[in-house]
mmCIF file of C-alpha atoms and ligand atoms in Angstrom:
data_model
loop_
_atom_site.group_PDB
_atom_site.id
_atom_site.type_symbol
_atom_site.label_atom_id
_atom_site.label_comp_id
_atom_site.label_asym_id
_atom_site.label_seq_id
_atom_site.Cartn_x
_atom_site.Cartn_y
_atom_site.Cartn_z
ATOM 1 C CA MET A 1 -22.849 -34.845 -145.113
ATOM 2 C CA THR A 2 -21.433 -38.286 -145.179
ATOM 3 C CA ASP A 3 -17.969 -38.715 -146.223
ATOM 4 C CA ARG A 4 -18.531 -40.252 -149.250
ATOM 5 C CA ARG A 5 -20.907 -37.287 -149.939
ATOM 6 C CA ARG A 6 -18.162 -35.049 -148.975
ATOM 7 C CA PHE A 7 -15.817 -36.882 -151.376
ATOM 8 C CA LEU A 8 -18.016 -37.059 -154.255
ATOM 9 C CA ALA A 9 -18.601 -33.140 -153.832
ATOM 10 C CA THR A 10 -15.070 -32.618 -153.906
ATOM 11 C CA THR A 11 -14.402 -34.664 -156.659
ATOM 12 C CA LEU A 12 -17.335 -33.056 -158.538
ATOM 13 C CA ALA A 13 -16.060 -29.628 -158.285
ATOM 14 C CA ALA A 14 -12.522 -30.941 -159.215
ATOM 15 C CA GLY A 15 -13.674 -33.394 -161.513
ATOM 16 C CA ALA A 16 -16.043 -31.519 -163.706
ATOM 17 C CA ALA A 17 -13.012 -29.448 -164.890
ATOM 18 C CA ALA A 18 -10.497 -32.096 -164.744
ATOM 19 C CA LEU A 19 -12.279 -34.532 -166.499
ATOM 20 C CA PRO A 20 -13.314 -33.262 -169.963
ATOM 21 C CA GLY A 21 -15.834 -35.510 -171.446
ATOM 22 C CA VAL A 22 -17.162 -37.109 -168.351
ATOM 23 C CA SER A 23 -20.820 -36.665 -167.579
ATOM 24 C CA CYS A 24 -21.147 -35.546 -164.138
ATOM 25 C CA ALA A 25 -24.353 -35.982 -161.890
ATOM 26 C CA GLY A 26 -27.155 -34.165 -163.191
ATOM 27 C CA SER A 27 -25.637 -33.264 -166.293
ATOM 28 C CA ALA A 28 -25.480 -34.636 -169.844
ATOM 29 C CA ALA A 29 -22.404 -32.244 -170.682
ATOM 30 C CA GLN A 30 -20.067 -34.134 -173.159
ATOM 31 C CA ALA A 31 -17.625 -31.455 -173.961
ATOM 32 C CA GLY A 32 -14.129 -32.499 -175.112
ATOM 33 C CA LYS A 33 -12.361 -35.784 -174.867
ATOM 34 C CA ARG A 34 -9.286 -37.366 -173.301
ATOM 35 C CA ARG A 35 -7.859 -40.559 -173.719
ATOM 36 C CA PRO A 36 -6.319 -42.835 -172.628
ATOM 37 C CA ARG A 37 -9.096 -43.302 -169.996
ATOM 38 C CA ILE A 38 -10.520 -46.122 -167.897
ATOM 39 C CA VAL A 39 -14.142 -45.933 -166.390
ATOM 40 C CA SER A 40 -15.670 -48.867 -163.858
ATOM 41 C CA THR A 41 -18.932 -49.256 -162.030
ATOM 42 C CA TRP A 42 -19.669 -48.429 -158.312
ATOM 43 C CA ASP A 43 -17.353 -47.191 -155.506
ATOM 44 C CA PHE A 44 -15.028 -50.020 -155.717
ATOM 45 C CA GLY A 45 -14.470 -49.148 -159.643
ATOM 46 C CA VAL A 46 -11.858 -46.594 -158.156
ATOM 47 C CA ALA A 47 -9.449 -49.112 -156.869
ATOM 48 C CA ALA A 48 -9.817 -51.110 -160.217
ATOM 49 C CA ASN A 49 -9.237 -48.172 -162.272
ATOM 50 C CA GLN A 50 -5.915 -47.565 -160.486
ATOM 51 C CA ALA A 51 -4.816 -51.025 -160.916
ATOM 52 C CA ALA A 52 -5.708 -50.891 -164.405
ATOM 53 C CA TRP A 53 -4.029 -47.333 -165.023
ATOM 54 C CA GLN A 54 -0.841 -48.519 -163.699
ATOM 55 C CA VAL A 55 -0.495 -51.362 -166.143
ATOM 56 C CA LEU A 56 -1.260 -48.957 -169.313
ATOM 57 C CA ASN A 57 0.879 -46.331 -167.809
ATOM 58 C CA LYS A 58 3.838 -48.656 -167.778
ATOM 59 C CA GLY A 59 2.731 -49.528 -171.363
ATOM 60 C CA GLY A 60 0.686 -52.861 -170.739
ATOM 61 C CA SER A 61 -2.094 -53.493 -173.263
ATOM 62 C CA VAL A 62 -5.939 -52.779 -172.419
ATOM 63 C CA LEU A 63 -6.451 -56.169 -172.403
ATOM 64 C CA ASP A 64 -3.928 -56.654 -169.404
ATOM 65 C CA ALA A 65 -5.148 -53.299 -167.852
ATOM 66 C CA VAL A 66 -8.841 -54.321 -167.493
ATOM 67 C CA GLU A 67 -7.772 -57.841 -166.150
ATOM 68 C CA ALA A 68 -5.448 -56.204 -163.658
ATOM 69 C CA GLY A 69 -8.309 -53.783 -162.485
ATOM 70 C CA ALA A 70 -11.027 -56.755 -162.297
ATOM 71 C CA ARG A 71 -8.596 -58.766 -159.945
ATOM 72 C CA VAL A 72 -8.730 -55.924 -157.298
ATOM 73 C CA PRO A 73 -12.520 -56.295 -156.321
ATOM 74 C CA GLU A 74 -12.291 -60.169 -157.057
ATOM 75 C CA ALA A 75 -9.796 -60.301 -154.235
ATOM 76 C CA ASP A 76 -11.220 -57.861 -151.689
ATOM 77 C CA PRO A 77 -12.447 -59.824 -148.669
ATOM 78 C CA LYS A 78 -14.887 -56.745 -147.875
ATOM 79 C CA ASN A 79 -16.429 -56.927 -151.131
ATOM 80 C CA HIS A 80 -19.531 -59.334 -150.926
ATOM 81 C CA SER A 81 -20.810 -59.129 -154.739
ATOM 82 C CA VAL A 82 -17.766 -59.932 -156.723
ATOM 83 C CA GLY A 83 -15.258 -62.971 -156.149
ATOM 84 C CA ARG A 84 -14.200 -63.865 -153.153
ATOM 85 C CA ALA A 85 -16.152 -63.300 -150.174
ATOM 86 C CA GLY A 86 -19.051 -62.919 -152.495
ATOM 87 C CA TYR A 87 -22.653 -63.985 -151.097
ATOM 88 C CA PRO A 88 -23.596 -67.342 -152.087
ATOM 89 C CA ASP A 89 -26.634 -68.920 -153.838
ATOM 90 C CA ARG A 90 -29.563 -70.319 -151.749
ATOM 91 C CA ASP A 91 -27.767 -73.568 -151.383
ATOM 92 C CA GLY A 92 -24.721 -71.690 -149.642
ATOM 93 C CA ARG A 93 -22.628 -72.088 -152.672
ATOM 94 C CA LEU A 94 -20.628 -69.394 -154.145
ATOM 95 C CA THR A 95 -20.769 -69.155 -157.941
ATOM 96 C CA LEU A 96 -18.948 -66.612 -159.897
ATOM 97 C CA ASP A 97 -19.390 -65.056 -163.580
ATOM 98 C CA ALA A 98 -17.109 -62.780 -165.543
ATOM 99 C CA SER A 99 -16.259 -62.160 -169.177
ATOM 100 C CA ILE A 100 -13.620 -60.113 -171.009
ATOM 101 C CA MET A 101 -13.552 -58.729 -174.361
ATOM 102 C CA ASP A 102 -11.072 -57.313 -176.789
ATOM 103 C CA GLY A 103 -11.874 -54.216 -179.245
ATOM 104 C CA ASN A 104 -10.920 -56.562 -182.176
ATOM 105 C CA GLY A 105 -13.878 -58.937 -181.099
ATOM 106 C CA ASP A 106 -12.118 -61.839 -179.198
ATOM 107 C CA CYS A 107 -13.862 -62.583 -176.153
ATOM 108 C CA GLY A 108 -14.066 -65.080 -173.118
ATOM 109 C CA ALA A 109 -16.083 -65.825 -170.136
ATOM 110 C CA VAL A 110 -16.935 -68.131 -167.281
ATOM 111 C CA ALA A 111 -20.488 -68.574 -165.588
ATOM 112 C CA ALA A 112 -21.408 -70.451 -162.397
ATOM 113 C CA ILE A 113 -17.654 -71.276 -161.574
ATOM 114 C CA GLU A 114 -16.984 -72.419 -158.033
ATOM 115 C CA HIS A 115 -13.715 -72.170 -156.130
ATOM 116 C CA ILE A 116 -11.730 -70.347 -158.341
ATOM 117 C CA ALA A 117 -10.751 -66.707 -156.769
ATOM 118 C CA HIS A 118 -10.068 -65.024 -160.367
ATOM 119 C CA PRO A 119 -12.782 -65.943 -162.563
ATOM 120 C CA ILE A 120 -11.722 -62.804 -164.811
ATOM 121 C CA SER A 121 -8.179 -64.534 -165.555
ATOM 122 C CA VAL A 122 -10.316 -67.586 -166.279
ATOM 123 C CA ALA A 123 -12.448 -65.607 -169.048
ATOM 124 C CA ARG A 124 -9.101 -64.623 -170.440
ATOM 125 C CA ARG A 125 -7.592 -68.253 -170.794
ATOM 126 C CA VAL A 126 -10.910 -69.272 -172.294
ATOM 127 C CA MET A 127 -10.822 -66.405 -174.773
ATOM 128 C CA GLU A 128 -7.082 -67.058 -175.635
ATOM 129 C CA LYS A 129 -6.482 -70.585 -175.006
ATOM 130 C CA THR A 130 -9.619 -72.200 -176.373
ATOM 131 C CA PRO A 131 -11.635 -72.070 -179.645
ATOM 132 C CA HIS A 132 -14.900 -71.317 -177.166
ATOM 133 C CA VAL A 133 -16.218 -68.241 -175.538
ATOM 134 C CA LEU A 134 -17.944 -69.483 -172.875
ATOM 135 C CA LEU A 135 -17.250 -72.070 -170.208
ATOM 136 C CA VAL A 136 -19.548 -72.969 -167.113
ATOM 137 C CA GLY A 137 -19.774 -74.656 -163.697
ATOM 138 C CA TYR A 138 -17.901 -77.953 -163.221
ATOM 139 C CA GLY A 139 -16.307 -77.793 -166.675
ATOM 140 C CA ALA A 140 -15.013 -74.253 -165.926
ATOM 141 C CA GLU A 141 -13.659 -75.250 -162.555
ATOM 142 C CA GLN A 142 -11.640 -78.452 -164.309
ATOM 143 C CA PHE A 143 -10.580 -76.031 -167.225
ATOM 144 C CA ALA A 144 -9.163 -73.597 -164.645
ATOM 145 C CA ILE A 145 -7.538 -76.276 -162.269
ATOM 146 C CA GLU A 146 -5.695 -77.990 -165.438
ATOM 147 C CA ARG A 147 -4.532 -74.494 -166.038
ATOM 148 C CA GLY A 148 -2.788 -74.118 -162.815
ATOM 149 C CA PHE A 149 -5.341 -72.033 -161.184
ATOM 150 C CA PRO A 150 -5.435 -72.890 -157.133
ATOM 151 C CA LYS A 151 -8.713 -74.488 -156.057
ATOM 152 C CA GLU A 152 -9.994 -72.654 -152.878
ATOM 153 C CA GLU A 153 -12.851 -72.336 -150.847
ATOM 154 C CA LEU A 154 -14.014 -68.881 -151.215
ATOM 155 C CA LEU A 155 -16.991 -68.519 -148.820
ATOM 156 C CA THR A 156 -15.835 -66.528 -146.035
ATOM 157 C CA PRO A 157 -17.054 -67.034 -142.477
ATOM 158 C CA GLU A 158 -18.914 -63.590 -142.895
ATOM 159 C CA SER A 159 -20.538 -64.098 -146.142
ATOM 160 C CA GLU A 160 -21.774 -67.613 -144.857
ATOM 161 C CA GLN A 161 -23.248 -65.862 -141.771
ATOM 162 C CA ALA A 162 -25.040 -63.407 -143.786
ATOM 163 C CA TRP A 163 -26.571 -66.201 -145.944
ATOM 164 C CA ARG A 164 -27.596 -68.197 -142.660
ATOM 165 C CA GLU A 165 -29.471 -64.753 -141.476
ATOM 166 C CA TRP A 166 -31.042 -64.936 -144.971
ATOM 167 C CA LEU A 167 -32.195 -68.317 -144.344
ATOM 168 C CA LYS A 168 -34.435 -67.475 -141.597
ATOM 169 C CA LYS A 169 -36.597 -65.663 -143.740
ATOM 170 C CA SER A 170 -35.393 -66.774 -147.019
ATOM 171 C CA GLU A 171 -36.962 -63.727 -149.139
ATOM 172 C CA TYR A 172 -35.679 -63.205 -152.514
ATOM 173 C CA LYS A 173 -35.993 -59.664 -153.229
ATOM 174 C CA PRO A 174 -32.816 -57.877 -154.941
ATOM 175 C CA SER A 175 -32.167 -54.689 -153.490
ATOM 176 C CA ALA A 176 -30.497 -51.888 -155.512
ATOM 177 C CA ASN A 177 -27.082 -50.160 -155.312
ATOM 178 C CA SER A 178 -25.519 -52.423 -152.446
ATOM 179 C CA GLU A 179 -22.082 -51.186 -153.613
ATOM 180 C CA ASN A 180 -22.945 -47.495 -153.253
ATOM 181 C CA LYS A 181 -22.124 -47.132 -149.538
ATOM 182 C CA THR A 182 -24.428 -44.164 -149.188
ATOM 183 C CA TYR A 183 -27.667 -46.014 -150.882
ATOM 184 C CA GLY A 184 -26.477 -49.704 -150.289
ATOM 185 C CA LYS A 185 -28.273 -51.498 -147.508
ATOM 186 C CA GLY A 186 -25.770 -53.717 -147.571
ATOM 187 C CA LYS A 187 -26.617 -55.427 -144.363
ATOM 188 C CA PRO A 188 -26.311 -59.044 -144.103
ATOM 189 C CA GLY A 189 -29.203 -61.247 -144.322
ATOM 190 C CA ASP A 190 -31.678 -58.544 -145.034
ATOM 191 C CA ALA A 191 -30.334 -57.002 -148.352
ATOM 192 C CA ASN A 192 -30.148 -59.325 -151.443
ATOM 193 C CA ASN A 193 -26.833 -57.839 -152.020
ATOM 194 C CA HIS A 194 -25.782 -57.709 -155.659
ATOM 195 C CA ASP A 195 -23.484 -55.555 -158.045
ATOM 196 C CA THR A 196 -21.024 -56.110 -160.614
ATOM 197 C CA LEU A 197 -17.374 -54.527 -161.554
ATOM 198 C CA GLY A 198 -17.667 -53.591 -165.252
ATOM 199 C CA LEU A 199 -14.454 -51.844 -166.392
ATOM 200 C CA LEU A 200 -13.867 -50.425 -169.884
ATOM 201 C CA ALA A 201 -10.473 -49.095 -171.041
ATOM 202 C CA VAL A 202 -9.220 -47.071 -174.018
ATOM 203 C CA ASP A 203 -5.699 -46.312 -174.796
ATOM 204 C CA ALA A 204 -3.940 -43.639 -176.744
ATOM 205 C CA GLN A 205 -4.303 -45.191 -179.917
ATOM 206 C CA GLY A 206 -8.216 -45.739 -179.498
ATOM 207 C CA ARG A 207 -7.948 -49.550 -178.574
ATOM 208 C CA LEU A 208 -10.476 -50.755 -176.168
ATOM 209 C CA ALA A 209 -10.890 -53.631 -173.864
ATOM 210 C CA GLY A 210 -13.464 -54.487 -171.261
ATOM 211 C CA ALA A 211 -13.886 -56.698 -168.080
ATOM 212 C CA CYS A 212 -16.803 -57.943 -166.237
ATOM 213 C CA THR A 213 -16.979 -59.790 -162.841
ATOM 214 C CA THR A 214 -19.676 -60.699 -160.139
ATOM 215 C CA SER A 215 -20.883 -63.184 -157.604
ATOM 216 C CA GLY A 216 -24.169 -62.430 -159.306
ATOM 217 C CA MET A 217 -27.316 -61.967 -157.126
ATOM 218 C CA ALA A 218 -27.049 -63.189 -153.713
ATOM 219 C CA TRP A 219 -29.416 -66.145 -152.694
ATOM 220 C CA LYS A 220 -29.938 -66.751 -156.384
ATOM 221 C CA LEU A 221 -31.176 -70.512 -157.536
ATOM 222 C CA HIS A 222 -28.015 -72.679 -157.932
ATOM 223 C CA GLY A 223 -27.115 -72.477 -161.365
ATOM 224 C CA ARG A 224 -28.480 -68.854 -162.142
ATOM 225 C CA VAL A 225 -26.092 -66.931 -164.871
ATOM 226 C CA GLY A 226 -26.559 -63.148 -164.994
ATOM 227 C CA ASP A 227 -25.806 -60.655 -167.658
ATOM 228 C CA SER A 228 -22.088 -60.075 -167.051
ATOM 229 C CA PRO A 229 -20.426 -63.389 -168.636
ATOM 230 C CA ILE A 230 -22.763 -63.111 -171.367
ATOM 231 C CA ILE A 231 -21.227 -61.048 -174.189
ATOM 232 C CA GLY A 232 -23.570 -58.267 -175.639
ATOM 233 C CA ALA A 233 -25.491 -58.503 -172.192
ATOM 234 C CA GLY A 234 -22.796 -57.465 -169.428
ATOM 235 C CA LEU A 235 -20.126 -56.537 -171.539
ATOM 236 C CA TYR A 236 -19.433 -55.420 -175.288
ATOM 237 C CA VAL A 237 -16.439 -53.511 -177.028
ATOM 238 C CA ASP A 238 -15.821 -52.759 -180.433
ATOM 239 C CA ASN A 239 -12.625 -50.692 -181.658
ATOM 240 C CA GLU A 240 -14.564 -48.981 -184.009
ATOM 241 C CA VAL A 241 -17.048 -47.586 -181.725
ATOM 242 C CA GLY A 242 -16.477 -48.104 -177.869
ATOM 243 C CA GLY A 243 -17.604 -50.136 -175.282
ATOM 244 C CA ALA A 244 -20.336 -50.795 -172.652
ATOM 245 C CA THR A 245 -20.961 -52.612 -169.440
ATOM 246 C CA SER A 246 -23.869 -53.109 -166.910
ATOM 247 C CA THR A 247 -24.850 -53.608 -163.376
ATOM 248 C CA GLY A 248 -28.214 -54.476 -161.789
ATOM 249 C CA VAL A 249 -30.811 -57.147 -162.227
ATOM 250 C CA GLY A 250 -29.102 -59.140 -165.123
ATOM 251 C CA GLU A 251 -32.193 -60.799 -166.168
ATOM 252 C CA GLU A 252 -33.394 -57.567 -167.456
ATOM 253 C CA VAL A 253 -30.186 -56.599 -169.138
ATOM 254 C CA ILE A 254 -30.021 -60.005 -170.974
ATOM 255 C CA ARG A 255 -33.594 -59.492 -172.012
ATOM 256 C CA THR A 256 -32.426 -56.253 -173.949
ATOM 257 C CA ALA A 257 -29.023 -57.522 -175.148
ATOM 258 C CA GLY A 258 -28.092 -54.353 -172.934
ATOM 259 C CA SER A 259 -24.130 -53.408 -173.671
ATOM 260 C CA PHE A 260 -24.494 -54.557 -177.385
ATOM 261 C CA LEU A 261 -27.429 -52.296 -177.646
ATOM 262 C CA VAL A 262 -25.788 -49.422 -176.180
ATOM 263 C CA VAL A 263 -22.569 -49.896 -178.470
ATOM 264 C CA GLU A 264 -24.962 -50.248 -181.391
ATOM 265 C CA LEU A 265 -26.624 -46.875 -180.359
ATOM 266 C CA MET A 266 -23.355 -45.301 -180.194
ATOM 267 C CA ARG A 267 -22.481 -46.710 -183.878
ATOM 268 C CA GLN A 268 -25.604 -44.988 -185.080
ATOM 269 C CA GLY A 269 -24.505 -41.766 -183.582
ATOM 270 C CA ARG A 270 -25.572 -41.434 -179.965
ATOM 271 C CA THR A 271 -23.159 -40.120 -177.548
ATOM 272 C CA PRO A 272 -22.412 -42.736 -174.744
ATOM 273 C CA GLN A 273 -24.506 -40.791 -172.490
ATOM 274 C CA GLN A 274 -27.711 -40.975 -175.049
ATOM 275 C CA ALA A 275 -27.010 -44.580 -175.883
ATOM 276 C CA CYS A 276 -27.203 -45.522 -172.138
ATOM 277 C CA GLU A 277 -30.264 -43.241 -171.354
ATOM 278 C CA GLU A 278 -32.353 -45.034 -174.475
ATOM 279 C CA ALA A 279 -30.977 -48.786 -172.934
ATOM 280 C CA VAL A 280 -32.142 -47.866 -169.748
ATOM 281 C CA ARG A 281 -35.413 -46.366 -171.252
ATOM 282 C CA ARG A 282 -36.120 -49.545 -173.337
ATOM 283 C CA ILE A 283 -36.261 -51.433 -169.974
ATOM 284 C CA VAL A 284 -38.198 -49.143 -167.779
ATOM 285 C CA ARG A 285 -40.882 -48.880 -170.863
ATOM 286 C CA LYS A 286 -41.209 -52.826 -170.737
ATOM 287 C CA ARG A 287 -41.286 -52.857 -166.839
ATOM 288 C CA MET A 288 -43.454 -50.166 -166.004
ATOM 289 C CA LYS A 289 -44.932 -51.756 -163.339
ATOM 290 C CA THR A 290 -41.758 -53.151 -161.598
ATOM 291 C CA ALA A 291 -39.343 -50.597 -162.836
ATOM 292 C CA ARG A 292 -39.661 -48.614 -159.622
ATOM 293 C CA ASP A 293 -37.976 -51.676 -157.331
ATOM 294 C CA LEU A 294 -35.313 -52.311 -160.170
ATOM 295 C CA GLN A 295 -32.086 -51.242 -160.678
ATOM 296 C CA VAL A 296 -30.021 -51.732 -163.971
ATOM 297 C CA GLY A 297 -27.571 -49.019 -164.558
ATOM 298 C CA PHE A 298 -25.228 -48.855 -168.124
ATOM 299 C CA LEU A 299 -21.646 -47.275 -168.336
ATOM 300 C CA ALA A 300 -20.187 -46.632 -171.866
ATOM 301 C CA LEU A 301 -16.975 -45.125 -173.067
ATOM 302 C CA GLY A 302 -16.445 -44.101 -176.780
ATOM 303 C CA ARG A 303 -13.433 -44.825 -178.641
ATOM 304 C CA ASN A 304 -12.571 -41.153 -178.043
ATOM 305 C CA GLY A 305 -12.716 -41.329 -174.263
ATOM 306 C CA GLU A 306 -16.201 -39.931 -173.935
ATOM 307 C CA VAL A 307 -18.064 -41.364 -171.123
ATOM 308 C CA GLY A 308 -21.940 -41.992 -170.359
ATOM 309 C CA ALA A 309 -23.659 -43.578 -167.515
ATOM 310 C CA TYR A 310 -27.319 -43.820 -166.950
ATOM 311 C CA ALA A 311 -29.470 -46.197 -164.363
ATOM 312 C CA ILE A 312 -33.302 -46.621 -163.808
ATOM 313 C CA GLN A 313 -32.716 -45.324 -159.959
ATOM 314 C CA LYS A 314 -30.338 -42.938 -158.201
ATOM 315 C CA GLY A 315 -27.403 -44.521 -156.570
ATOM 316 C CA PHE A 316 -25.546 -45.868 -159.460
ATOM 317 C CA THR A 317 -22.146 -44.604 -158.899
ATOM 318 C CA TYR A 318 -19.062 -44.951 -161.483
ATOM 319 C CA ALA A 319 -15.259 -44.288 -161.403
ATOM 320 C CA VAL A 320 -13.432 -42.364 -163.779
ATOM 321 C CA CYS A 321 -9.591 -42.549 -164.155
ATOM 322 C CA ASP A 322 -7.099 -40.851 -166.847
ATOM 323 C CA SER A 323 -3.948 -38.534 -166.802
ATOM 324 C CA GLY A 324 -5.693 -35.826 -165.129
ATOM 325 C CA LYS A 325 -7.228 -37.800 -162.154
ATOM 326 C CA GLN A 326 -6.978 -41.300 -160.843
ATOM 327 C CA ASP A 327 -9.801 -41.224 -157.976
ATOM 328 C CA ALA A 328 -12.813 -39.786 -159.613
ATOM 329 C CA LEU A 329 -15.958 -40.958 -158.544
ATOM 330 C CA PHE A 330 -19.547 -39.640 -160.009
ATOM 331 C CA ASP A 331 -23.148 -40.351 -159.558
ATOM 332 C CA SER A 332 -24.828 -41.409 -162.644
ATOM 333 C CA THR A 333 -28.214 -39.661 -163.628
ATOM 334 C CA SER A 334 -31.255 -41.727 -163.377
ATOM 335 C CA ALA A 335 -34.611 -42.477 -164.797
ATOM 336 C CA MET A 336 -36.201 -42.069 -161.608
HETATM 337 N N1 LIG B 401 -25.557 -57.871 -162.871
HETATM 338 C C1 LIG B 401 -25.241 -58.722 -162.009
HETATM 339 C C2 LIG B 401 -26.171 -60.042 -162.166
HETATM 340 O O1 LIG B 401 -27.235 -59.980 -162.830
HETATM 341 C C3 LIG B 401 -25.614 -58.427 -160.549
HETATM 342 C C4 LIG B 401 -25.471 -56.874 -160.091
HETATM 343 O O2 LIG B 401 -24.662 -56.177 -160.938
HETATM 344 O O3 LIG B 401 -26.272 -56.522 -159.596
HETATM 345 O O4 LIG B 401 -25.652 -61.251 -161.920
#
C-alpha cells in the first residue's frame, strides 16, 4: 500500500463518520449535511481547501476564501498543471486559464494569459472592476499589469526540460489523472499532464462561490482554451442551488456545458452525486469509442453542504474540508 493509499484508507475510515453528506469512494450515500464546507479537485485540493478554510474561519467571504484557495496550487513550483511551473504549450509558452464566480451570478475569467502568476486574482479583478466577464491573451496580461500584477517568467527550468523531452516525439495524447499521485503518470515528456484546481465553498448562510484555475492541457496548440475559464463549462455557482466544477479534457466539458448542466440537474431535484453522474454519462454516451482514453470529472456542492463527485475513469480524487476535518481526501466513484 502506497503512502497515499494508506492516507486515503485512514481518511475514509475516519472521514466517512466525520464528514456527513460526503459521498465516499464506492458509496453514493448522502446522509446528513454540514456547512460551511469547502471542496476541491485532486490531491492538491487539500492544501487549497485549508487556505480557503482559514479565510472563511476568520469571517472572510466565500469569494475571498475561494480566491485564497486557488492561489495555493498557482504558486506551487512542484505543480505542473496549475499556475507557475505549469507545463507549456507546444511552442514552449505557458498560458493560464482561470475563472471565479459568486453565487449571486457575478463572474470573471481570464484565458490564455501569460506571465502573470495568479490568474485567479486577475479573474476576480475582471469581475469586480470591468463590465466584462472574460479577457484573453495579451489583453488580459495588459489588464493585469495595469492593475499592478507583476510580469514574471513562469516557466521553470523543470517545466522547460519536460517540454524539450516532449518535443523529441511531439505526441499529443492527454493522459488521465496526472495530479493523483497514485494513478498519474506525471513523468516529464512522456505524459501529457493536465488537471485543474476547481474549488467550491459554501458558508454558514448558504452563500456560495467557486474558483477554477489551470495551465490547461500540456503541449496544447498555442491559443487553445479549455473549459476552466468558460463560465458554465469549468465552473458554475448559484446560491439558489449549489455549485459545480470540472477537471479533465476541457473540450468534452465545453461541449456539454458541463458545470452548468450539473447545477441545473441539481435544480431539478438531483442530489449533487446524481447530477455529477448524469453529466458524466452524457459525455460517455456521446463518446462511446473514445471514453476509455478520456478523463472528465465533476465535483459538486449543494447549498446545504452536500457533496457529489463522479468521473469517467477511476483515479479522480477530491478534497473536502469543514469544521470536522480539514484534510480529507476521497476517491470519486467512476463510470469505468
Ligand atoms: N480541464 C482542463 C483543460 O481542459 C485540464 C484538466 O483539468 O485536466 O484545460
